[in-house]
Amino acid sequence: MSPATKGQLSIEYFVAMIIFIFFVVYFLFEMSNLVPEFTGEMESQRIRSEAYQMSEILINSPGIPANWNALPYSQTVLFGLSNQTLNKTNLLSTSKITSMGSTCASLGQQAIRSKMYTDLEMSMLIVDRTDGSPRLDCNAPRNNTRGFSVTVRRIVAFDDGRFGDMTLQVWRP
């Protein structure tokens, strides 16, 4: 080092520092753009998963207790529509469908959601394929039209020998 350059920084150092700062700022900016997209996708996957699990429980579980449709609402732990006496996959009990429809009509959507242990809004429609009549129509008003929603459609059989379609729509309130 010569005495004339002592305590001075070179132009290369300033250029390198500016380039480094530019890349750090660029990296942070890109990360701030990716994080909301990533968290939004995580939330949508969680809603998809919960919607499918709810449809599985409704179709393949008789509920807790298995005869919840013959008991008062307060004694029901979990809704399930499967016919517990025949114990077949996707075979729904018409009496449980009727009971769930009555519960939805009298106590509202919140009563159904609380027994399904979900904080998500949901609408459920079960339609008879033979004549197109709804067997269960438990729709919640959709307040958030811009939010993400998931629709799960399943083919089901009723214990009276007919077939139907179950449509379960789930969204964040």
Coordinates of C-alpha atoms in Angstrom, one line a residue:
M1 CA 0.0 0.0 0.0
S2 CA 1.3 3.4 -0.9
P3 CA 0.8 6.2 1.5
A4 CA -1.3 8.1 -1.1
T5 CA -4.1 5.4 -1.1
K6 CA -4.2 4.7 2.5
G7 CA -7.8 4.8 4.0
Q8 CA -9.4 5.1 0.5
L9 CA -11.7 2.5 -1.1
S10 CA -11.4 1.5 -4.7
I11 CA -14.1 1.9 -7.3
E12 CA -14.2 -1.9 -7.7
Y13 CA -15.2 -2.3 -4.1
F14 CA -18.1 0.2 -4.6
V15 CA -19.3 -1.6 -7.8
A16 CA -19.1 -5.0 -6.0
M17 CA -21.0 -3.6 -3.0
I18 CA -23.8 -2.1 -5.3
I19 CA -24.1 -5.4 -7.2
F20 CA -24.3 -7.4 -4.0
I21 CA -27.0 -5.0 -2.5
F22 CA -28.9 -5.2 -5.8
F23 CA -29.0 -9.0 -5.7
V24 CA -30.0 -9.1 -2.0
V25 CA -32.9 -6.7 -2.7
Y26 CA -33.9 -8.6 -5.8
F27 CA -33.9 -11.9 -3.8
L28 CA -36.0 -10.4 -1.0
F29 CA -38.4 -8.9 -3.5
E30 CA -38.9 -12.3 -5.2
M31 CA -39.3 -14.1 -1.9
S32 CA -42.0 -11.6 -0.8
N33 CA -43.9 -12.4 -4.0
L34 CA -43.6 -16.1 -3.6
V35 CA -44.7 -16.4 0.0
P36 CA -48.3 -15.2 -0.4
E37 CA -48.7 -17.5 -3.4
F38 CA -47.3 -20.4 -1.5
T39 CA -49.5 -19.8 1.6
G40 CA -52.5 -19.4 -0.6
E41 CA -51.8 -22.8 -2.3
M42 CA -51.3 -24.4 1.1
E43 CA -54.7 -23.1 2.2
S44 CA -56.4 -24.4 -1.0
Q45 CA -54.8 -27.8 -0.5
R46 CA -56.1 -27.9 3.1
I47 CA -59.6 -27.0 1.9
R48 CA -59.5 -29.7 -0.8
S49 CA -58.3 -32.3 1.7
E50 CA -60.9 -31.4 4.3
A51 CA -63.7 -31.4 1.7
Y52 CA -62.7 -34.9 0.6
Q53 CA -62.5 -36.1 4.2
M54 CA -66.0 -34.7 4.9
S55 CA -67.4 -36.5 1.9
E56 CA -65.7 -39.8 3.0
I57 CA -67.1 -39.5 6.5
L58 CA -70.6 -38.7 5.2
I59 CA -70.7 -41.6 2.7
N60 CA -68.7 -44.3 4.5
S61 CA -69.5 -43.7 8.2
P62 CA -72.8 -44.4 9.9
G63 CA -72.0 -41.5 12.3
I64 CA -71.5 -41.4 16.0
P65 CA -73.6 -42.9 17.5
A66 CA -74.6 -45.1 14.6
N67 CA -78.3 -44.5 15.2
W68 CA -77.9 -40.7 15.6
N69 CA -81.0 -40.1 13.4
A70 CA -83.2 -41.7 16.1
L71 CA -81.7 -39.5 18.8
P72 CA -82.0 -35.9 19.7
Y73 CA -79.5 -33.5 18.0
S74 CA -77.7 -32.9 21.3
Q75 CA -76.7 -36.6 21.6
T76 CA -75.2 -36.7 18.1
V77 CA -71.4 -36.6 18.0
L78 CA -70.7 -36.9 14.2
F79 CA -73.0 -37.0 11.2
G80 CA -72.6 -40.0 8.8
L81 CA -75.1 -41.2 6.2
S82 CA -74.0 -44.8 5.7
N83 CA -76.6 -47.5 6.5
Q84 CA -75.1 -49.2 9.5
T85 CA -77.1 -52.4 9.2
L86 CA -76.0 -53.3 5.7
N87 CA -72.4 -52.0 6.1
K88 CA -71.7 -51.5 2.4
T89 CA -69.6 -48.8 0.9
N90 CA -71.4 -45.7 -0.6
L91 CA -74.8 -47.1 0.5
L92 CA -76.7 -44.3 2.2
S93 CA -79.6 -44.6 4.6
T94 CA -82.6 -42.7 3.4
S95 CA -83.8 -42.1 7.0
K96 CA -80.4 -40.5 7.9
I97 CA -80.6 -38.3 4.8
T98 CA -84.1 -37.2 5.8
S99 CA -83.0 -36.6 9.4
M100 CA -80.0 -34.5 8.3
G101 CA -82.3 -32.5 6.0
S102 CA -84.6 -31.8 8.9
T103 CA -81.7 -30.8 11.1
C104 CA -80.4 -28.4 8.4
A105 CA -83.9 -26.9 7.9
S106 CA -84.7 -26.4 11.6
L107 CA -81.3 -25.7 13.2
G108 CA -79.4 -24.3 10.2
Q109 CA -76.1 -24.7 8.5
Q110 CA -74.1 -24.1 11.7
A111 CA -75.6 -27.1 13.3
I112 CA -74.4 -29.3 10.5
R113 CA -70.9 -27.7 10.5
S114 CA -70.5 -28.2 14.3
K115 CA -71.3 -32.0 14.0
M116 CA -68.9 -32.3 11.1
Y117 CA -66.2 -30.5 13.2
T118 CA -65.3 -28.0 10.5
D119 CA -64.9 -24.2 10.5
L120 CA -65.5 -24.1 6.7
E121 CA -68.8 -23.1 5.1
M122 CA -70.4 -25.9 3.2
S123 CA -73.4 -26.7 1.0
M124 CA -74.6 -30.2 0.4
L125 CA -77.0 -31.6 -2.2
I126 CA -78.0 -35.2 -2.7
V127 CA -80.1 -35.8 -5.8
D128 CA -81.9 -39.0 -6.8
R129 CA -80.6 -40.0 -10.3
T130 CA -83.9 -41.8 -11.1
D131 CA -86.2 -38.8 -11.1
G132 CA -83.8 -35.9 -10.4
S133 CA -85.5 -35.0 -7.1
P134 CA -83.3 -33.7 -4.3
R135 CA -83.2 -36.0 -1.3
L136 CA -81.1 -33.5 0.7
D137 CA -80.7 -29.8 0.0
C138 CA -78.6 -28.1 2.7
N139 CA -77.2 -25.0 1.1
A140 CA -75.5 -22.2 2.9
P141 CA -75.6 -18.7 1.4
R142 CA -72.3 -17.9 -0.2
N143 CA -71.1 -14.5 1.2
N144 CA -67.6 -14.7 -0.2
T145 CA -67.9 -15.0 -4.0
R146 CA -64.3 -14.2 -4.6
G147 CA -62.8 -16.8 -2.3
F148 CA -61.5 -20.3 -3.1
S149 CA -64.1 -23.1 -3.0
V150 CA -63.9 -26.9 -3.5
T151 CA -66.7 -29.1 -5.0
V152 CA -66.6 -32.8 -4.4
R153 CA -69.1 -34.9 -6.4
R154 CA -69.7 -38.5 -5.5
I155 CA -72.0 -41.2 -6.9
V156 CA -74.0 -43.0 -4.1
A157 CA -76.5 -45.7 -3.7
F158 CA -79.6 -45.5 -1.4
D159 CA -80.8 -48.3 0.8
D160 CA -84.1 -48.3 -1.2
G161 CA -82.3 -49.5 -4.3
R162 CA -81.9 -46.2 -6.2
F163 CA -78.8 -44.3 -7.1
G164 CA -77.9 -40.7 -6.7
D165 CA -75.2 -37.9 -6.8
M166 CA -73.9 -36.2 -3.7
T167 CA -72.4 -32.7 -4.3
L168 CA -70.5 -31.2 -1.4
Q169 CA -69.1 -27.6 -1.8
V170 CA -66.8 -26.2 0.8
W171 CA -65.2 -22.7 1.2
R172 CA -63.6 -20.5 3.7
P173 CA -66.1 -18.0 5.3

